[in-house]
Amino acid sequence: MTSIILMIVGLIGVGYGFATSHHSLEDVKEMIAAQEAGHGGGHEAETKAHVVAGVEDHSDNSHKANAHDALADTHEGSSHADAVDHDEEHAEHVQHRLANRPWAALYVAAFFFFMIALGVLAFYAVQYAAQAGWSPLLLRVMEGITAYMLPGALIVLLIASLSHFIGHDAIFNWMNPEMVDPDSEKFDKLVSGKKGWLNYWGFLIRGLIFVGGWYLYRHFSRKFSIAQDSADDNRNFKKTFRISAGFLVFFLYTESMMSWDWIMSVDPHWFSTLFGWYVLAGMMVCGITVISMITIYLKSLGLLPKVNDSHIHDLAKFMFGFSIFWTYLWFSQFMLIWYSNIPEEVTYFVTRFQDYQLPFLGMVAMNFIFPLLILMNSDYKRIPWFVIMAGIVILCGHYIDIFNMIMPATVGDQWAIGIPEIGSILLFAGLFIFVVFTALTKAPLEPKRNPFIKESEHFHY
Amino acid sequence: MEASKVIHAIYNDDDVLMNAVKKVKAERHHIEEIYTPFPVHGLDKAMGLAPTRIAIASFMYGCVGLTVAVVMMNFIMIEDWPQNIGGKPSFSYIENMPAFVPIMFELTVFFAAHLMVITFYLRSTMWPFKKAENPDPRTTDDHFLMEIAVHGNENELTDLLKETGAVEINLIDKAH
């Protein structure tokens, strides 16, 4: 019921976002004028602030980055005629970004919830492949969450496609055919060099192959898991063990490629080698967090009587460990790029530092410092409301993480967390809850003949 | 110490030992010490020992390590001689912070680990030329030994320990 209310409210929010995103050029100009008037004579000071901030880590290329986005810089040192031209161009630029906003908001939320389900699927496969003895009591909870993987992934692909066909390439600018057409004035040599990989049909077909592979695993592991309940030998378990090992190999390759396609390619000029693992770490944290939150919720309803606080403790340890793993990858990616300061790589972080300072640094606090201090104590990891509280902060932090990956490339400095963003979150949260809890009702919550179920019931740390 | 006499009850199975501990505790006798060749899971709980606080100590040592790293590098790289090394911004600590993180991390771990180990040695009084304290060499191989103080209730205790499955019960005069 809540899920349906969430979906409806979310849908209204998303609709409102789209309805208000189309601004005429005149409107945008007025908005910019209003913003600048609001700043008063503060231009000089602002510019100085820019330069000082520029010293921080990118003194060499601050100009390059600023020429793109900064409002103040474009006015300086240009003749009046140039300024008019600039204003025109600038207004058009801002107009595009405003139009992108509801698309990007929808995409971020869709990807975030899909990512949770995929992370849980990977974690589930690991439990089988590692023959974990503590987790079989939680396997049905995980299966319930992974039910969202297929619809979630298809929605992500659908939004990407719609943003191409209806939204004028609002999310992925490389989908614009003009960018690879040498005769067009929008021709981009870098993007056209990558068109062997970055082209719409390639994107779609790859996406469908990834999703198809993941779904096959999810389908068969679920089928064998239910068949095992009424079997009289362990054949089904062994089959799941084998396909889990195979799936993990497939998953690691496709997850990496998926992260290039679905996330990294929003900045088609930028690349990073550890990006796939970075996205993976984020998705594992979110997945495990959602497993523990749903487990605690079901236990509070009395539906999982055999789950004890040692299970919660283990899940919280995984949340803690993967939070730190995420931070490790985040910092490795950031520090290597910051340290070498190569212009083609560093612009990625320059835009994030200039326009997204609060979410960029706030996310590190939420995803690292908070879980580090909260979940370090072994006693706290057994207290359900503590785990739930940490989980909420971690999930919000990782939403902002995805936000920081997508938004700077699509809406740039026109970002905000307002009705389109919150509406999208509510919409997909509602859908997620609906799909997951429907799937949870489809099978008994305790697997019956799992070879490790006894060990799991008596699991004690 | 008036309890100059102790009873050494020797067991050869950790399950039997666990049950014996529970029984002896239930009869409200004070167990001085238990010697085992390997960690027996749950023995500390059965004996009612207080949980260790070494993790808390380690956390505080880690904080010390982090502070040392920050103060050291702030002084050396920012305050004492802020050189321009390869264009790195040494105007303030925070601006050059990412370059210091590996050292901050390592020193935190170094302090937390080493000081915790030293604390462990001190608290459990272990050092290279320390005289070994085990009352019976078999306790390092395959026997378990429970040491109980005697307060004139020798026979009663012996009966109780026999009942719990001790394979050998010795009355020892402790030379002080």
XYZ file of C-alpha atoms in Angstrom:
637
model
C 0.000 0.000 0.000
C 2.750 2.413 0.966
C 4.557 1.384 -2.171
C 1.605 2.376 -4.324
C 1.304 5.746 -2.594
C 5.025 6.257 -3.097
C 4.733 5.400 -6.771
C 1.842 7.780 -7.313
C 3.477 10.652 -5.445
C 6.718 9.915 -7.262
C 5.009 9.840 -10.602
C 3.447 13.225 -9.938
C 6.869 14.549 -8.987
C 8.448 13.182 -12.155
C 5.615 14.555 -14.255
C 6.038 17.940 -12.614
C 9.760 17.762 -13.351
C 9.182 17.155 -17.035
C 6.399 19.718 -17.247
C 8.591 22.450 -15.838
C 11.830 21.584 -17.571
C 11.060 23.144 -20.931
C 12.134 26.717 -20.833
C 12.180 28.984 -23.827
C 15.430 30.745 -24.570
C 13.977 34.049 -23.346
C 12.999 32.544 -20.019
C 16.475 31.187 -19.510
C 18.022 34.557 -20.316
C 15.751 36.206 -17.821
C 16.708 33.618 -15.244
C 20.388 34.181 -15.792
C 19.874 37.946 -15.616
C 17.932 37.519 -12.387
C 20.660 35.340 -10.938
C 23.341 37.818 -11.846
C 21.326 40.716 -10.505
C 20.972 38.757 -7.315
C 24.708 38.530 -7.104
C 24.848 42.326 -7.344
C 28.322 43.664 -7.940
C 29.796 40.521 -6.573
C 31.393 39.524 -9.850
C 34.835 40.641 -9.000
C 34.859 38.810 -5.712
C 33.439 35.708 -7.247
C 36.065 35.593 -9.912
C 38.751 35.980 -7.329
C 37.262 33.155 -5.370
C 37.474 31.069 -8.479
C 41.123 31.766 -8.927
C 41.922 31.028 -5.335
C 39.983 27.824 -5.506
C 41.780 27.085 -8.729
C 45.115 27.049 -6.995
C 43.887 24.148 -4.990
C 44.476 21.466 -7.508
C 44.235 22.640 -11.051
C 45.937 25.942 -11.506
C 46.997 24.965 -15.022
C 43.654 24.214 -16.468
C 41.278 26.239 -14.413
C 40.698 28.398 -17.432
C 39.666 25.509 -19.593
C 37.135 24.321 -17.093
C 35.834 27.763 -16.337
C 35.340 28.697 -19.945
C 32.687 26.064 -19.991
C 30.639 26.674 -16.932
C 31.512 29.633 -14.838
C 29.092 32.457 -15.284
C 31.443 35.203 -14.281
C 34.390 34.347 -16.436
C 32.742 34.579 -19.795
C 32.132 38.280 -19.399
C 35.587 39.335 -18.601
C 37.891 40.709 -21.210
C 35.491 40.261 -24.060
C 34.275 43.092 -26.227
C 30.629 44.012 -26.141
C 29.724 42.221 -29.351
C 31.419 39.099 -28.140
C 29.555 39.324 -24.903
C 26.227 39.309 -26.687
C 27.268 36.256 -28.640
C 28.435 34.642 -25.497
C 25.210 35.404 -23.730
C 23.278 33.782 -26.520
C 25.430 30.685 -26.487
C 25.479 30.560 -22.750
C 21.708 30.806 -22.493
C 21.318 27.973 -24.979
C 23.740 25.891 -22.978
C 21.835 26.511 -19.767
C 18.557 25.790 -21.509
C 19.825 22.367 -22.568
C 20.970 21.557 -19.112
C 17.661 22.544 -17.556
C 15.882 20.305 -20.065
C 18.213 17.437 -19.143
C 17.449 17.662 -15.468
C 14.303 15.493 -15.189
C 15.884 12.865 -17.452
C 19.014 12.707 -15.392
C 17.018 12.681 -12.148
C 14.989 9.747 -13.409
C 18.069 7.932 -14.614
C 19.986 8.363 -11.357
C 17.098 7.001 -9.294
C 16.420 4.138 -11.717
C 20.059 3.140 -11.751
C 20.346 3.412 -7.977
C 17.537 0.946 -7.300
C 18.608 -1.384 -10.100
C 22.123 -1.342 -8.678
C 20.862 -2.520 -5.283
C 19.199 -5.553 -6.866
C 22.260 -6.389 -8.949
C 24.561 -6.033 -5.936
C 22.361 -8.433 -4.002
C 22.434 -10.892 -6.907
C 26.243 -10.865 -6.874
C 26.303 -11.246 -3.093
C 23.840 -14.138 -3.388
C 26.069 -15.899 -5.912
C 29.032 -15.412 -3.602
C 27.126 -17.085 -0.757
C 26.617 -20.171 -2.907
C 30.065 -20.214 -4.446
C 31.719 -19.812 -1.049
C 29.321 -22.338 0.526
C 28.671 -19.919 3.335
C 27.208 -21.538 6.418
C 25.757 -18.462 8.087
C 23.605 -17.072 5.297
C 21.154 -19.744 4.041
C 18.440 -18.324 6.318
C 18.739 -15.058 4.404
C 18.820 -16.527 0.903
C 15.075 -16.076 0.345
C 15.317 -12.442 1.368
C 18.071 -11.992 -1.198
C 16.022 -13.789 -3.847
C 13.165 -11.421 -3.124
C 15.367 -8.379 -3.658
C 16.896 -9.718 -6.856
C 13.401 -9.961 -8.322
C 13.786 -6.234 -9.000
C 16.939 -6.803 -11.084
C 15.176 -7.556 -14.376
C 12.524 -4.808 -14.351
C 15.042 -2.379 -12.876
C 17.620 -3.039 -15.574
C 15.066 -2.834 -18.363
C 13.817 0.480 -16.981
C 17.353 1.841 -16.995
C 17.786 0.791 -20.622
C 14.362 2.183 -21.457
C 15.138 5.564 -19.932
C 18.454 5.651 -21.791
C 16.642 4.867 -25.051
C 13.848 7.346 -24.464
C 16.335 10.042 -23.596
C 17.831 9.401 -27.018
C 14.664 9.280 -29.061
C 12.448 11.753 -27.198
C 14.809 13.616 -24.955
C 17.339 14.798 -27.578
C 20.149 12.761 -26.050
C 19.588 14.306 -22.655
C 21.744 11.821 -20.789
C 24.305 10.479 -23.269
C 25.493 13.192 -25.612
C 27.499 10.687 -27.684
C 24.180 9.254 -28.890
C 23.709 12.413 -30.926
C 24.573 11.400 -34.513
C 25.864 14.908 -35.227
C 28.755 14.380 -32.853
C 30.289 11.741 -35.106
C 29.440 13.470 -38.385
C 32.555 15.268 -39.655
C 30.437 17.768 -41.606
C 28.461 18.890 -38.603
C 29.553 21.816 -36.507
C 28.964 19.678 -33.433
C 31.503 17.142 -34.692
C 33.628 15.812 -31.848
C 36.771 14.038 -32.868
C 37.234 12.269 -29.537
C 33.716 10.909 -29.467
C 33.871 9.872 -33.088
C 37.061 7.973 -32.323
C 35.097 5.955 -29.803
C 32.079 5.295 -31.970
C 33.114 1.659 -32.471
C 32.024 1.122 -28.877
C 29.847 4.121 -28.153
C 26.951 3.872 -30.578
C 23.306 3.521 -29.728
C 22.672 0.047 -31.122
C 25.855 -1.322 -29.663
C 24.822 0.150 -26.318
C 21.396 -1.426 -26.491
C 22.560 -4.857 -27.652
C 25.325 -5.007 -25.059
C 22.865 -3.915 -22.415
C 20.411 -6.634 -23.375
C 23.173 -9.262 -23.318
C 24.266 -8.186 -19.825
C 20.736 -8.145 -18.490
C 19.912 -11.432 -20.216
C 22.908 -13.162 -18.653
C 22.139 -11.862 -15.190
C 18.496 -12.769 -15.528
C 19.297 -16.320 -16.622
C 21.335 -16.822 -13.478
C 18.669 -15.291 -11.281
C 15.953 -17.382 -12.953
C 17.734 -20.722 -12.589
C 19.169 -20.155 -9.134
C 15.690 -19.242 -7.906
C 14.209 -22.264 -9.640
C 16.774 -24.654 -8.153
C 16.448 -23.027 -4.759
C 12.707 -23.688 -4.703
C 13.131 -27.187 -6.156
C 15.616 -27.943 -3.368
C 12.840 -27.391 -0.809
C 11.033 -30.546 -1.888
C 13.962 -32.570 -3.212
C 15.341 -35.691 -1.574
C 18.983 -35.152 -2.504
C 21.331 -32.199 -2.987
C 21.412 -32.148 -6.777
C 19.751 -28.754 -7.029
C 22.183 -27.251 -4.572
C 25.140 -28.533 -6.553
C 23.673 -27.118 -9.736
C 23.295 -23.713 -8.095
C 26.860 -23.940 -6.854
C 28.104 -24.501 -10.395
C 26.044 -21.806 -12.063
C 26.970 -19.377 -9.282
C 30.658 -19.829 -9.992
C 30.002 -19.354 -13.694
C 27.805 -16.345 -13.076
C 30.448 -14.631 -10.958
C 32.931 -14.801 -13.833
C 30.337 -13.486 -16.285
C 29.234 -10.858 -13.795
C 32.674 -9.395 -13.216
C 33.199 -8.843 -16.930
C 29.726 -7.547 -17.685
C 29.512 -5.367 -14.574
C 32.667 -3.611 -15.649
C 31.382 -3.060 -19.176
C 27.984 -2.036 -17.842
C 29.617 0.662 -15.737
C 31.463 2.022 -18.797
C 28.293 1.999 -20.839
C 25.674 3.132 -18.403
C 27.655 5.519 -16.239
C 31.119 6.428 -17.457
C 29.906 7.232 -20.967
C 27.920 10.229 -19.741
C 31.353 11.885 -19.832
C 32.536 10.469 -23.156
C 35.796 12.429 -22.994
C 36.814 10.939 -19.690
C 37.991 7.499 -18.739
C 39.193 5.716 -15.643
C 40.440 2.168 -15.362
C 39.152 1.287 -11.924
C 35.717 2.719 -12.531
C 34.057 -0.697 -12.867
C 35.262 -1.845 -9.450
C 34.317 1.458 -7.940
C 30.739 1.069 -9.155
C 30.829 -2.559 -8.007
C 31.874 -1.578 -4.480
C 29.040 0.935 -4.284
C 26.517 -1.601 -5.493
C 27.689 -4.232 -3.006
C 27.393 -1.839 -0.056
C 23.892 -0.806 -1.069
C 22.863 -4.398 -1.721
C 24.062 -5.664 1.646
C 22.540 -2.675 3.412
C 19.163 -3.387 1.848
C 19.439 -7.088 2.741
C 20.004 -6.210 6.380
C 17.247 -3.593 6.440
C 14.676 -5.945 4.918
C 15.829 -8.791 7.171
C 15.413 -6.614 10.249
C 12.018 -5.482 9.023
C 10.784 -9.036 8.367
C 12.182 -10.187 11.684
C 10.352 -7.393 13.487
C 7.159 -8.752 11.940
C 8.036 -12.177 13.291
C 8.474 -13.704 9.845
C 12.069 -14.763 10.301
C 12.082 -16.258 13.802
C 15.327 -18.162 13.354
C 17.388 -15.146 12.345
C 19.372 -14.085 15.397
C 21.477 -11.064 16.163
C 24.605 -12.833 14.936
C 23.177 -12.765 11.422
C 22.536 -9.049 11.770
C 26.039 -8.668 13.145
C 27.506 -10.391 10.095
C 25.529 -8.248 7.687
C 26.608 -5.126 9.541
C 30.216 -6.274 9.316
C 29.802 -6.598 5.563
C 28.271 -3.106 5.417
C 31.244 -1.790 7.368
C 33.829 -3.646 5.318
C 32.389 -2.785 1.941
C 31.947 0.861 2.958
C 35.660 0.997 3.559
C 36.356 -0.883 0.340
C 34.229 1.658 -1.509
C 36.179 4.501 0.081
C 39.433 2.847 -0.833
C 38.449 2.700 -4.504
C 36.940 6.185 -4.453
C 40.075 7.629 -2.966
C 42.384 5.648 -5.245
C 40.572 6.960 -8.274
C 40.495 10.519 -6.965
C 44.021 10.648 -5.634
C 45.704 9.201 -8.706
C 43.963 11.731 -10.920
C 44.492 14.629 -8.509
C 48.158 13.790 -8.086
C 49.104 13.551 -11.725
C 46.736 16.369 -12.711
C 46.612 15.465 -16.402
C 44.151 17.891 -18.023
C 42.083 15.324 -19.925
C 41.452 13.336 -16.764
C 41.320 15.971 -14.105
C 38.450 18.013 -15.562
C 36.173 15.289 -14.221
C 37.045 16.189 -10.653
C 37.425 19.896 -11.338
C 33.766 20.220 -12.315
C 32.781 18.152 -9.291
C 34.855 20.244 -6.962
C 33.627 23.549 -8.307
C 29.951 22.905 -8.776
C 29.289 19.933 -6.497
C 31.424 20.579 -3.499
C 28.832 19.758 -0.849
C 27.517 16.512 -2.358
C 31.012 15.453 -3.373
C 32.529 15.831 0.078
C 29.311 15.121 1.967
C 29.121 11.754 0.255
C 32.546 10.788 1.596
C 31.432 11.683 5.098
C 28.216 9.691 4.735
C 29.765 6.671 3.057
C 32.976 6.477 5.020
C 33.309 8.445 8.222
C 29.794 7.749 9.440
C 29.807 3.940 8.971
C 33.427 3.804 10.111
C 32.623 5.308 13.490
C 29.121 3.887 13.923
C 29.674 0.305 12.836
C 33.095 -0.204 14.371
C 31.793 -1.283 17.762
C 30.877 -4.942 17.837
C 27.944 -4.387 20.231
C 26.361 -1.696 18.070
C 26.328 -4.040 15.088
C 23.784 -6.201 16.906
C 21.306 -3.439 17.657
C 18.658 -3.369 14.916
C 17.842 0.346 15.055
C 21.525 1.166 14.910
C 21.963 -0.912 11.781
C 18.856 0.617 10.220
C 20.087 4.124 10.983
C 23.522 3.423 9.535
C 21.824 1.799 6.545
C 19.706 4.865 5.809
C 22.760 7.119 5.841
C 24.706 4.685 3.652
C 21.872 4.440 1.121
C 21.483 8.236 0.962
C 25.236 8.537 0.589
C 25.322 6.130 -2.313
C 22.394 7.830 -3.998
C 24.490 10.989 -3.894
C 27.398 8.975 -5.233
C 25.406 8.057 -8.359
C 24.099 11.635 -8.470
C 27.695 12.860 -8.563
C 28.536 10.496 -11.393
C 25.644 11.433 -13.676
C 24.633 14.999 -12.911
C 27.819 16.981 -13.625
C 27.836 15.632 -17.182
C 24.152 16.187 -17.848
C 22.993 19.260 -15.936
C 26.319 20.695 -14.846
C 26.011 23.647 -12.504
C 22.219 23.709 -12.887
C 21.809 20.893 -10.377
C 19.547 20.815 -7.389
C 17.860 18.178 -5.317
C 14.276 19.212 -5.791
C 10.959 17.829 -6.896
C 12.201 15.967 -10.016
C 14.921 14.185 -8.052
C 12.855 13.340 -4.997
C 9.897 12.382 -7.181
C 12.087 9.951 -9.108
C 13.438 8.438 -5.914
C 9.930 7.944 -4.548
C 8.718 6.457 -7.812
C 11.451 3.840 -7.953
C 11.443 3.253 -4.206
C 7.748 2.448 -4.496
C 8.312 0.152 -7.439
C 11.233 -1.512 -5.703
C 9.270 -2.137 -2.525
C 6.297 -3.402 -4.495
C 8.310 -5.859 -6.599
C 10.486 -7.074 -3.734
C 7.723 -7.669 -1.226
C 5.532 -9.302 -3.855
C 8.391 -11.663 -4.660
C 8.903 -12.369 -0.950
C 5.361 -13.714 -0.695
C 5.927 -16.209 -3.518
C 8.002 -18.703 -1.557
C 8.464 -19.719 2.081
C 10.985 -17.428 3.748
C 13.023 -20.337 5.058
C 14.693 -22.644 2.549
C 13.935 -26.143 3.743
C 16.517 -28.599 2.504
C 19.523 -26.386 2.001
C 22.559 -28.439 3.132
C 23.741 -25.555 5.320
C 20.423 -24.542 6.809
C 21.063 -26.229 10.177
C 24.394 -24.492 10.511
C 22.729 -21.222 9.672
C 19.996 -21.727 12.238
C 22.586 -22.286 14.934
C 24.872 -19.615 13.635
C 26.402 -17.798 16.493
C 29.219 -15.368 16.522
C 47.052 -15.112 50.275
C 45.667 -17.616 52.673
C 44.811 -20.114 49.949
C 48.217 -21.721 49.935
C 46.744 -25.014 48.865
C 45.167 -25.576 45.479
C 43.617 -28.521 43.734
C 44.677 -29.357 40.196
C 41.992 -31.259 38.345
C 43.093 -32.622 35.002
C 40.726 -33.381 32.128
C 41.432 -34.764 28.699
C 38.492 -33.410 26.745
C 37.341 -29.843 26.290
C 33.637 -30.756 26.389
C 34.098 -32.432 29.748
C 36.063 -29.425 30.905
C 33.269 -27.036 29.884
C 30.682 -29.017 31.807
C 33.013 -29.220 34.802
C 33.515 -25.455 34.758
C 29.775 -24.879 34.717
C 29.254 -27.291 37.576
C 32.057 -25.880 39.707
C 30.739 -22.373 39.115
C 27.245 -23.505 40.050
C 28.635 -24.837 43.356
C 30.165 -21.399 43.908
C 33.790 -22.452 44.052
C 36.364 -19.998 42.863
C 38.356 -21.159 39.836
C 41.835 -19.664 40.063
C 43.035 -20.574 36.606
C 42.486 -22.943 33.697
C 45.321 -24.162 31.492
C 44.434 -25.465 28.022
C 46.559 -26.451 25.027
C 44.311 -24.464 22.642
C 41.545 -21.861 22.853
C 38.328 -23.490 24.065
C 35.396 -21.655 22.543
C 33.126 -20.177 25.201
C 35.401 -20.966 28.143
C 35.740 -17.318 29.128
C 31.959 -16.950 29.199
C 31.564 -20.102 31.303
C 34.184 -18.852 33.738
C 32.531 -15.453 33.835
C 35.633 -13.521 32.802
C 35.152 -9.854 31.919
C 35.410 -9.096 28.193
C 38.693 -7.722 26.945
C 39.091 -3.991 26.359
C 42.069 -4.315 24.052
C 40.029 -3.258 21.011
C 39.207 0.035 22.710
C 42.872 0.539 23.504
C 43.725 -0.185 19.894
C 41.209 2.394 18.651
C 42.784 5.041 20.852
C 46.289 4.117 19.687
C 45.042 4.488 16.116
C 43.817 7.999 16.914
C 47.248 8.796 18.343
C 48.889 7.510 15.167
C 46.635 9.626 12.997
C 47.427 12.693 15.073
C 51.149 12.032 14.867
C 50.954 11.741 11.085
C 48.954 14.947 10.687
C 51.065 17.015 13.047
C 54.307 15.709 11.605
C 53.477 16.362 7.984
C 51.814 19.667 8.696
C 54.986 20.849 10.369
C 57.436 19.440 7.818
C 55.608 20.084 4.563
C 53.514 23.170 5.316
C 54.991 25.171 8.195
C 58.693 24.519 8.295
C 59.651 24.625 4.653
C 56.738 24.906 2.227
C 58.616 24.201 -0.989
C 57.013 23.918 -4.370
C 57.599 20.277 -5.223
C 56.280 19.441 -8.658
C 53.492 22.018 -8.386
C 51.846 20.448 -5.371
C 49.975 23.094 -3.372
C 51.706 23.399 -0.019
C 49.801 26.514 1.099
C 47.736 24.709 3.674
C 47.445 21.180 4.954
C 44.008 20.557 3.501
C 45.024 21.580 -0.018
C 47.749 18.981 -0.187
C 45.904 16.486 1.986
C 45.349 13.689 -0.587
C 49.105 13.294 -0.932
C 49.381 12.720 2.826
C 46.596 10.174 3.135
C 48.734 7.074 2.465
C 51.056 8.078 5.315
C 48.157 8.989 7.592
C 46.628 5.581 6.947
C 49.822 3.617 7.473
C 50.769 5.401 10.680
C 47.270 4.876 12.063
C 47.533 1.149 11.393
C 51.109 1.008 12.630
C 50.320 2.637 15.969
C 47.087 0.717 16.438
C 48.711 -2.648 15.725
C 52.042 -2.333 17.476
C 50.885 -0.548 20.593
C 48.042 -3.015 20.928
C 50.470 -5.961 20.749
C 52.749 -4.336 23.307
C 49.747 -3.705 25.539
C 48.846 -7.352 25.219
C 52.351 -8.430 26.247
C 52.328 -6.097 29.225
C 48.887 -7.075 30.436
C 49.594 -10.790 30.086
C 53.175 -10.405 31.368
C 55.014 -12.030 28.504
C 58.593 -11.350 27.527
C 61.465 -13.321 25.968
C 63.189 -14.679 29.070
C 60.131 -15.102 31.205
C 59.923 -18.330 33.183
C 57.116 -20.533 31.898
C 54.193 -20.819 34.311
C 52.439 -23.986 33.295
C 51.998 -26.324 36.240
C 52.019 -29.470 34.145
C 53.734 -29.815 30.758
C 50.891 -31.987 29.487
C 48.610 -28.911 29.425
C 50.475 -27.707 26.344
C 49.757 -30.900 24.485
C 46.526 -32.742 25.199
C 45.392 -32.144 28.788
C 43.271 -29.470 30.421
C 43.936 -28.340 33.968
C 41.623 -26.533 36.336
C 43.105 -24.916 39.419
C 40.795 -24.340 42.371
C 41.634 -22.725 45.665
C 41.131 -24.880 48.760
C 39.662 -23.396 51.922
C 39.531 -26.458 54.106
C 36.870 -28.083 51.960
C 39.251 -30.553 50.376
C 37.159 -33.718 50.420
C 33.997 -32.088 49.259
C 35.879 -30.523 46.339
C 37.591 -33.759 45.408
C 34.270 -35.557 45.266
C 32.757 -32.841 43.139
C 35.664 -32.874 40.712
C 35.634 -36.646 40.437
C 31.980 -36.461 39.570
C 32.726 -34.044 36.735
C 35.010 -36.546 35.016
C 38.483 -35.430 36.075
C 41.075 -38.041 35.170
C 43.511 -36.903 37.849
C 43.133 -34.780 40.973
C 46.188 -33.457 42.796
C 46.446 -31.418 45.941
C 49.304 -28.930 45.561
C 51.051 -26.844 48.175
C 51.793 -23.522 46.613
C 55.137 -22.200 47.751
C 54.907 -18.490 48.138
